[in-house]
Amino acid sequence: MIVHLYDRFCQTLPAPEGSTRLLVAFSGGLDSTLLLVLAAQFAHAHQLVLRALHVHHGLSPHADEWVAHCESVCQQLAVPLLVERVQLARGNGESVEAQARAARYQCLTAHMAAGEWLLTAHHQDDQLETLLLALKRGAGVRGLAGMVPSQPFAAGLLLRPLLDMSRAELAKAAATLPYGWVEDESNQDVSYDRNFLRQQLIPQLKARWPAMARTAARSMALCAEQETLLQEIAEQDWQQIRDGDRAVAGALPIAPLQLLSPARRNNVLRYWLRHQGAVMPSRELLSRLWQEVALAGADANPQLEMQGRVWRRFAGRLYWLEAAPEVGEVVLPLRVGDRLLLPAALGLLSLQRQQHGAELRLPLANEPLSVRFQVAPGTMLKPAGRSGSRRLKKLLQEYGVPPWLRGRLPILYYGEQVAAVVGLFVCAEFLPSGEGVSCCWQATHGDLRVAESADS
């Protein structure tokens, strides 16, 4: 039995190179014990470095016994074992299952070497559980595709070489081994969704339809193919949209989306949000994004909050931004040569003396320098190189500054006079005639890059 499984195990793995290293996620349970045995045989056959990692979550009173068991198995197999102890934050609103999983993958990520393969013991029955949980959430094709045999992870690859094997097959093979395995008593707790499926629902499904796990895996593979196709279409549409629009970092032009069918438009929106690092919104929220933000009246300033960030529209483009308030009435003293940490995570601002290529003249003795984020109502400013003065609000509109940046731009004052709106313009009367100063603003977030926000 173990020989047959080893052949199938080898067929699922890429061709190893001499520098390939293996890391097995080892819980000490039946599945991961069998995985470690197969990995040890593979590593020996190909002269590869193999390690195992066990995460001690501290959730079970038997957790220390599990560590001892894992150490014993690894010693018998001559596999080095890493043990990581983590502490979960109970009562923070996140399920214990989710926290434990996140902690495991954080530990695995921290120990992954460049090009290393991480092997996990997910199998065919796990796929069925994943599918049923995805259906419970109302997931789309991406969620219904389930787990894939191979994917990039940290600095290497995450491989699931047991994914086409049933739990029954693995149990038969594990029973022939001398190592034994640990049983996590929490697996019997059906208050956890996955345990409910594993202990109660799936046995009934498989009793009625014995091939259920295998046929579900087939459906998931088809969903994975469809997801790949949707991704390719989204990439093509995205490229066409970008080719017809001056690149604005993180922004999505609206007009080209209006030419697409609703399904294709939503596909591009999901592609864009995924690349922005967003958790996928529901269909309802995606519809609201389009109707309430993208298609809002031309004179509106629409916004829609999601995941602690906000969707905004400006100059015919959609943006997904960190929600950030205006700074308000603050006066921050500054001297030439200083590096000033700006409030509200706006970054660093420095003012340096320069002999050549300065932006502003040197301040006079009676002109104390300061940084503020507002001007007095009615204040007229004249940017260098422009005829006539304008109010700041009008100037910000003319320079194409999005509404969410107004009130967050550092304004440099000489005494009580505005000398420059940093990153935008210098007032004409403060130009240097020789030696002067230059102002550098290192913004914390890309959302604050004014030059990329303007249409011009």
Coordinates of C-alpha atoms in Angstrom, one line a residue:
M1 CA 0.0 0.0 0.0
I2 CA 2.7 2.4 1.0
V3 CA 4.7 1.7 -2.2
H4 CA 1.6 2.5 -4.3
L5 CA 1.1 5.7 -2.5
Y6 CA 4.7 6.7 -2.8
D7 CA 4.6 6.3 -6.6
R8 CA 1.5 8.6 -6.7
F9 CA 3.3 11.0 -4.3
C10 CA 6.3 11.3 -6.6
Q11 CA 4.1 11.9 -9.7
T12 CA 2.6 15.0 -8.1
L13 CA 5.9 16.7 -7.3
P14 CA 8.0 18.8 -9.7
A15 CA 11.4 17.5 -10.7
P16 CA 13.7 18.4 -7.8
E17 CA 17.1 20.0 -8.3
G18 CA 20.2 19.5 -6.2
S19 CA 19.5 22.6 -4.2
T20 CA 15.9 21.8 -3.5
R21 CA 15.0 21.7 0.2
L22 CA 11.8 20.3 1.7
L23 CA 9.8 21.5 4.7
V24 CA 6.9 19.4 6.0
A25 CA 4.2 20.9 8.1
F26 CA 4.0 18.2 10.8
S27 CA 1.2 18.1 13.3
G28 CA 1.8 14.5 14.4
G29 CA -1.6 13.4 13.1
L30 CA -2.3 10.5 10.8
D31 CA -2.1 12.6 7.5
S32 CA 1.0 14.5 8.3
T33 CA 2.8 11.4 9.7
L34 CA 2.2 9.6 6.4
L35 CA 3.3 12.7 4.5
L36 CA 6.5 12.9 6.5
V37 CA 7.3 9.2 5.8
L38 CA 6.8 9.7 2.1
A39 CA 8.8 12.9 2.1
A40 CA 11.7 11.3 4.0
Q41 CA 11.8 8.5 1.3
F42 CA 11.7 11.1 -1.5
A43 CA 14.4 13.2 0.1
H44 CA 16.7 10.2 0.6
A45 CA 16.2 9.0 -2.9
H46 CA 17.1 12.4 -4.3
Q47 CA 19.6 13.4 -1.7
L48 CA 17.6 16.5 -0.6
V49 CA 17.6 18.4 2.7
L50 CA 14.4 17.7 4.6
R51 CA 13.0 19.4 7.8
A52 CA 9.8 19.2 9.7
L53 CA 8.0 22.0 11.6
H54 CA 5.5 21.5 14.4
V55 CA 3.4 24.4 15.7
H56 CA 2.5 24.2 19.4
H57 CA -0.7 26.2 19.7
G58 CA -1.2 25.5 23.4
L59 CA -4.9 24.8 22.9
S60 CA -4.9 21.2 24.1
P61 CA -3.8 19.9 27.5
H62 CA -2.0 17.2 25.5
A63 CA 0.0 19.7 23.3
D64 CA 3.3 18.9 25.1
E65 CA 2.7 15.2 24.6
W66 CA 2.2 15.8 20.9
V67 CA 5.6 17.6 20.7
A68 CA 7.2 14.6 22.4
H69 CA 5.6 12.3 19.9
C70 CA 6.7 14.4 16.9
E71 CA 10.2 14.5 18.3
S72 CA 10.2 10.7 18.6
V73 CA 8.9 10.2 15.0
C74 CA 11.4 12.6 13.5
Q75 CA 14.3 11.0 15.4
Q76 CA 13.3 7.6 14.0
L77 CA 13.2 9.0 10.5
A78 CA 16.4 11.1 11.0
V79 CA 14.5 14.3 10.1
P80 CA 15.4 17.6 12.0
L81 CA 12.3 19.0 13.8
L82 CA 11.6 22.6 14.5
V83 CA 9.0 23.4 17.2
E84 CA 7.3 26.8 17.3
R85 CA 5.2 27.8 20.2
V86 CA 2.5 30.4 19.5
Q87 CA -0.1 32.1 21.7
L88 CA -3.6 32.9 20.3
A89 CA -5.6 35.9 21.3
R90 CA -8.9 34.5 22.6
G91 CA -12.0 36.7 22.4
N92 CA -10.9 39.1 19.6
G93 CA -13.8 38.2 17.4
E94 CA -11.8 35.8 15.1
S95 CA -12.5 32.1 15.3
V96 CA -9.9 29.9 17.0
E97 CA -9.7 27.9 13.8
A98 CA -8.8 30.9 11.8
Q99 CA -6.2 32.2 14.3
A100 CA -4.5 28.8 14.6
R101 CA -4.3 28.5 10.8
A102 CA -2.9 32.0 10.5
A103 CA -0.3 31.3 13.2
R104 CA 0.8 28.1 11.5
Y105 CA 1.3 29.7 8.1
Q106 CA 3.2 32.7 9.8
C107 CA 5.6 30.2 11.4
L108 CA 6.0 28.3 8.1
T109 CA 6.6 31.5 6.2
A110 CA 9.2 32.6 8.7
H111 CA 11.2 29.3 8.3
M112 CA 10.9 29.0 4.5
A113 CA 14.2 29.2 2.7
A114 CA 14.5 30.5 -0.9
G115 CA 13.3 27.9 -3.3
E116 CA 12.2 25.5 -0.6
W117 CA 9.1 23.3 -1.0
L118 CA 6.6 23.4 1.8
L119 CA 4.6 20.1 1.9
T120 CA 1.2 19.9 3.6
A121 CA -1.0 16.9 4.1
H122 CA -4.3 18.1 2.6
H123 CA -6.1 15.3 0.9
Q124 CA -9.2 14.6 -1.1
D125 CA -11.6 14.7 1.8
D126 CA -10.2 18.0 2.9
Q127 CA -11.1 19.3 -0.6
L128 CA -14.7 18.2 -0.1
E129 CA -14.9 20.0 3.2
T130 CA -13.4 23.1 1.5
L131 CA -16.0 22.9 -1.2
L132 CA -18.9 22.7 1.3
L133 CA -17.6 25.6 3.3
A134 CA -17.2 27.6 0.2
L135 CA -20.8 26.8 -0.8
K136 CA -21.9 27.9 2.8
R137 CA -20.2 31.3 2.2
G138 CA -21.7 31.7 -1.2
A139 CA -18.3 31.8 -2.8
G140 CA -17.7 32.3 -6.5
V141 CA -15.6 30.3 -9.0
R142 CA -12.4 31.2 -7.3
G143 CA -13.6 29.9 -3.9
L144 CA -15.2 26.8 -5.4
A145 CA -11.9 25.9 -7.0
G146 CA -10.6 24.9 -3.6
M147 CA -7.0 24.0 -3.0
V148 CA -4.5 23.6 -5.8
P149 CA -1.7 21.0 -5.8
S150 CA 1.0 23.6 -6.3
Q151 CA 1.2 27.4 -5.7
P152 CA 3.9 30.0 -4.9
F153 CA 4.4 30.5 -1.2
A154 CA 6.8 32.8 0.7
A155 CA 10.2 32.3 -1.0
G156 CA 9.3 28.9 -2.5
L157 CA 6.5 26.6 -3.3
L158 CA 3.5 25.2 -1.4
L159 CA 2.8 21.6 -2.5
R160 CA -0.1 19.3 -1.6
P161 CA 1.0 15.9 -2.9
L162 CA -1.8 14.0 -1.1
L163 CA -4.6 16.0 -2.6
D164 CA -5.9 13.3 -4.9
M165 CA -5.8 10.6 -2.2
S166 CA -8.8 9.8 0.0
R167 CA -8.6 9.8 3.8
A168 CA -9.5 6.1 3.8
E169 CA -6.4 5.3 1.6
L170 CA -4.2 7.3 3.8
A171 CA -5.5 5.6 7.0
K172 CA -4.9 2.1 5.5
A173 CA -1.3 3.0 4.6
A174 CA -0.6 4.7 8.0
A175 CA -1.9 1.6 9.8
T176 CA 1.0 -0.3 8.3
L177 CA 3.6 2.0 9.8
P178 CA 5.3 1.6 13.2
Y179 CA 5.1 5.2 14.3
G180 CA 1.5 5.8 15.3
W181 CA 0.0 9.3 15.4
V182 CA -1.7 11.7 17.7
E183 CA -5.5 12.3 17.8
D184 CA -6.6 15.9 18.4
E185 CA -9.6 15.7 20.7
S186 CA -10.9 19.0 19.4
N187 CA -11.6 17.2 16.1
Q188 CA -14.7 15.7 17.8
D189 CA -16.1 19.2 18.7
V190 CA -18.8 19.7 16.1
S191 CA -19.2 23.4 17.1
Y192 CA -16.4 23.9 14.6
D193 CA -17.8 24.0 11.1
R194 CA -15.1 21.8 9.6
N195 CA -15.6 19.2 12.3
F196 CA -19.3 19.2 11.8
L197 CA -18.8 18.5 8.1
R198 CA -16.2 15.8 8.9
Q199 CA -18.0 14.0 11.7
Q200 CA -21.6 14.3 10.7
L201 CA -22.5 15.6 7.2
I202 CA -19.8 14.1 5.0
P203 CA -20.1 10.5 6.3
Q204 CA -23.8 10.7 5.3
L205 CA -23.0 12.0 1.9
K206 CA -20.4 9.4 1.3
A207 CA -22.7 6.6 2.6
R208 CA -25.2 7.7 0.0
W209 CA -22.7 8.5 -2.7
P210 CA -19.4 6.8 -2.1
A211 CA -17.6 8.6 -4.9
M212 CA -18.6 12.0 -3.5
A213 CA -15.1 13.3 -2.6
R214 CA -13.7 12.2 -6.0
T215 CA -16.5 13.8 -8.1
A216 CA -16.4 17.0 -6.0
A217 CA -12.7 17.2 -6.6
R218 CA -13.5 16.9 -10.4
S219 CA -15.9 19.8 -10.1
M220 CA -13.4 21.9 -8.2
A221 CA -10.8 21.2 -10.9
L222 CA -13.3 22.5 -13.5
C223 CA -13.9 25.6 -11.4
A224 CA -10.1 26.1 -11.2
E225 CA -10.0 26.0 -15.0
Q226 CA -12.8 28.5 -15.2
E227 CA -11.0 30.8 -12.7
T228 CA -7.9 30.6 -14.9
L229 CA -9.9 31.6 -17.9
L230 CA -11.6 34.5 -16.1
Q231 CA -8.2 35.6 -14.9
E232 CA -6.8 35.6 -18.5
I233 CA -9.8 37.6 -19.7
A234 CA -9.5 40.1 -16.9
E235 CA -5.8 40.6 -17.7
Q236 CA -6.6 41.2 -21.4
D237 CA -9.3 43.7 -20.5
W238 CA -7.1 45.3 -17.9
Q239 CA -4.3 45.8 -20.4
Q240 CA -6.6 47.3 -23.0
I241 CA -8.0 49.7 -20.3
R242 CA -4.4 50.7 -19.2
D243 CA -3.2 51.1 -22.8
G244 CA -6.0 53.7 -23.4
D245 CA -5.4 55.6 -20.1
R246 CA -2.4 57.5 -18.7
A247 CA -1.2 55.3 -15.9
V248 CA -2.3 56.5 -12.5
A249 CA -1.0 54.2 -9.7
G250 CA -3.8 52.2 -8.1
A251 CA -6.6 53.9 -10.2
L252 CA -9.1 52.3 -12.5
P253 CA -10.6 54.3 -15.4
I254 CA -14.4 54.2 -15.5
A255 CA -15.2 55.0 -19.1
P256 CA -13.7 51.8 -20.6
L257 CA -15.6 49.7 -18.0
Q258 CA -18.9 51.1 -19.3
L259 CA -18.3 49.4 -22.6
L260 CA -18.1 46.0 -21.1
S261 CA -21.0 43.6 -20.2
P262 CA -21.9 43.6 -16.5
A263 CA -20.3 40.2 -16.0
R264 CA -17.1 41.2 -17.7
R265 CA -17.0 44.5 -15.9
N266 CA -17.3 42.8 -12.5
N267 CA -14.5 40.4 -13.5
V268 CA -12.2 43.4 -14.1
L269 CA -13.3 45.1 -10.9
R270 CA -12.5 41.9 -8.9
Y271 CA -9.1 41.6 -10.7
W272 CA -8.3 45.2 -9.8
L273 CA -9.4 44.8 -6.2
R274 CA -7.4 41.6 -5.8
H275 CA -4.3 43.4 -7.0
Q276 CA -5.0 46.2 -4.5
G277 CA -4.9 43.5 -1.7
A278 CA -8.7 43.7 -1.0
V279 CA -10.7 40.8 0.3
M280 CA -13.3 40.1 -2.4
P281 CA -16.5 42.0 -1.8
S282 CA -20.0 40.5 -2.1
R283 CA -21.9 40.8 -5.4
E284 CA -24.1 43.4 -3.6
L285 CA -21.2 45.5 -2.5
L286 CA -19.7 45.3 -6.0
S287 CA -23.0 46.5 -7.4
R288 CA -23.0 49.4 -4.9
L289 CA -19.5 50.3 -5.9
W290 CA -20.6 50.6 -9.5
Q291 CA -23.9 52.3 -9.0
E292 CA -23.1 54.6 -6.0
V293 CA -19.5 55.5 -6.8
A294 CA -18.6 54.9 -10.4
L295 CA -22.0 56.2 -11.8
A296 CA -22.7 59.0 -9.3
G297 CA -23.5 62.4 -10.7
A298 CA -20.7 64.4 -12.1
D299 CA -20.9 67.0 -9.3
A300 CA -21.0 64.4 -6.6
N301 CA -18.1 63.4 -4.3
P302 CA -19.1 59.7 -3.7
Q303 CA -17.4 57.3 -1.4
L304 CA -18.1 53.8 -0.1
E305 CA -16.3 52.2 2.9
M306 CA -15.1 48.6 2.9
Q307 CA -12.5 46.8 5.1
G308 CA -11.3 50.0 6.8
R309 CA -10.7 51.6 3.5
V310 CA -12.8 53.7 1.1
W311 CA -13.7 53.7 -2.6
R312 CA -13.6 57.1 -4.1
R313 CA -14.0 58.5 -7.6
F314 CA -12.1 61.4 -9.1
A315 CA -11.4 62.6 -12.6
G316 CA -13.1 59.6 -14.2
R317 CA -11.2 57.0 -12.2
L318 CA -11.9 54.7 -9.2
Y319 CA -9.6 54.6 -6.2
W320 CA -9.4 52.3 -3.2
L321 CA -7.8 54.3 -0.4
E322 CA -7.0 54.2 3.3
A323 CA -9.6 56.3 5.1
A324 CA -7.8 59.3 6.4
P325 CA -9.1 62.5 8.1
E326 CA -7.9 66.0 7.5
V327 CA -5.2 67.1 9.8
G328 CA -6.9 70.2 11.0
E329 CA -5.5 73.4 12.6
V330 CA -1.9 72.6 13.6
V331 CA 1.2 74.7 13.5
L332 CA 4.5 72.7 13.4
P333 CA 7.7 74.8 13.9
L334 CA 10.5 74.0 11.5
R335 CA 14.0 75.1 10.9
V336 CA 16.4 74.8 7.9
G337 CA 18.1 71.5 8.3
D338 CA 15.3 69.9 10.2
R339 CA 13.5 66.6 9.5
L340 CA 9.9 66.9 10.6
L341 CA 7.6 63.9 11.3
L342 CA 4.2 64.9 10.1
P343 CA 1.0 64.0 11.9
A344 CA -1.6 61.5 10.7
A345 CA 1.0 59.2 9.1
L346 CA 1.8 61.7 6.4
G347 CA 5.5 60.9 6.4
L348 CA 8.6 63.1 6.8
L349 CA 9.3 66.6 5.6
S350 CA 12.8 68.1 5.5
L351 CA 14.1 71.6 4.6
Q352 CA 17.7 71.7 3.4
R353 CA 20.0 74.7 2.4
Q354 CA 21.2 74.5 -1.2
Q355 CA 23.7 76.6 -3.2
H356 CA 22.3 75.7 -6.6
G357 CA 18.8 74.5 -7.7
A358 CA 17.0 75.7 -4.6
E359 CA 13.2 75.9 -4.7
L360 CA 12.7 78.7 -2.2
R361 CA 14.7 81.7 -1.0
L362 CA 16.2 81.7 2.5
P363 CA 13.8 82.8 5.2
L364 CA 14.5 86.2 6.8
A365 CA 15.3 86.6 10.5
N366 CA 11.7 87.7 11.2
E367 CA 10.1 84.8 9.2
P368 CA 9.9 81.8 11.5
L369 CA 9.2 78.7 9.5
S370 CA 6.2 76.4 10.1
V371 CA 4.2 73.7 8.5
R372 CA 0.4 73.9 8.5
F373 CA -2.4 72.2 6.6
Q374 CA -4.8 75.1 6.1
V375 CA -4.9 78.7 5.0
A376 CA -7.1 81.5 6.3
P377 CA -10.4 81.9 4.4
G378 CA -10.1 84.1 1.4
T379 CA -6.3 83.8 1.2
M380 CA -5.0 84.5 -2.4
L381 CA -1.9 82.6 -3.6
K382 CA 0.1 83.1 -6.8
P383 CA 2.1 80.1 -7.9
A384 CA 5.4 80.8 -9.6
G385 CA 5.1 81.0 -13.4
R386 CA 1.4 81.7 -13.3
S387 CA -0.4 85.0 -13.9
G388 CA -2.8 86.2 -11.3
S389 CA -3.7 84.9 -7.8
R390 CA -6.2 82.3 -6.8
R391 CA -7.8 80.9 -3.7
L392 CA -6.2 77.6 -2.5
K393 CA -9.4 75.6 -3.1
K394 CA -9.5 76.8 -6.8
L395 CA -5.7 76.1 -7.2
L396 CA -6.1 72.6 -5.9
Q397 CA -8.9 71.9 -8.4
E398 CA -6.8 73.3 -11.2
Y399 CA -3.8 71.2 -10.3
G400 CA -6.0 68.1 -10.2
V401 CA -5.6 67.3 -6.5
P402 CA -8.2 64.7 -5.4
P403 CA -10.6 65.8 -2.7
W404 CA -9.1 63.3 -0.2
L405 CA -5.7 65.0 -0.4
R406 CA -7.0 68.5 0.2
G407 CA -6.4 69.3 3.8
R408 CA -3.6 66.7 4.0
L409 CA -1.0 68.6 1.9
P410 CA 1.8 70.2 4.0
I411 CA 1.8 74.0 3.5
L412 CA 5.1 75.8 4.3
Y413 CA 4.8 79.2 6.0
Y414 CA 7.4 82.0 6.2
G415 CA 6.1 83.9 9.2
E416 CA 2.3 84.2 8.4
Q417 CA 2.8 84.1 4.6
V418 CA 2.3 80.9 2.5
A419 CA 5.6 80.2 0.8
A420 CA 4.7 76.8 -0.8
V421 CA 2.2 74.0 -1.0
V422 CA 4.7 71.2 -0.7
G423 CA 4.9 68.9 -3.7
L424 CA 2.6 71.2 -5.7
F425 CA 3.9 74.8 -6.1
V426 CA 6.1 77.6 -4.7
C427 CA 4.5 81.1 -4.4
A428 CA 6.1 83.6 -6.8
E429 CA 7.4 86.0 -4.2
F430 CA 9.4 83.2 -2.5
L431 CA 11.5 82.1 -5.4
P432 CA 15.3 82.2 -4.8
S433 CA 17.7 84.5 -6.5
G434 CA 20.8 82.6 -5.4
E435 CA 21.4 80.3 -2.4
G436 CA 18.1 79.0 -1.0
V437 CA 16.4 76.0 0.4
S438 CA 14.7 72.9 -1.0
C439 CA 11.8 71.1 0.7
C440 CA 11.5 67.3 0.4
W441 CA 8.3 65.4 1.5
Q442 CA 8.6 61.7 1.9
A443 CA 5.0 60.6 2.0
T444 CA 4.1 57.4 3.8
H445 CA 1.5 56.3 1.4
G446 CA 1.3 56.3 -2.4
D447 CA -2.2 57.8 -2.1
L448 CA -0.4 61.1 -1.3
R449 CA 1.6 61.4 -4.6
V450 CA -0.1 64.5 -6.0
A451 CA 1.6 64.3 -9.4
E452 CA 0.1 60.9 -10.1
S453 CA -3.3 62.0 -9.1
A454 CA -3.6 64.8 -11.6
D455 CA -5.0 64.4 -15.1
S456 CA -2.6 66.8 -16.6

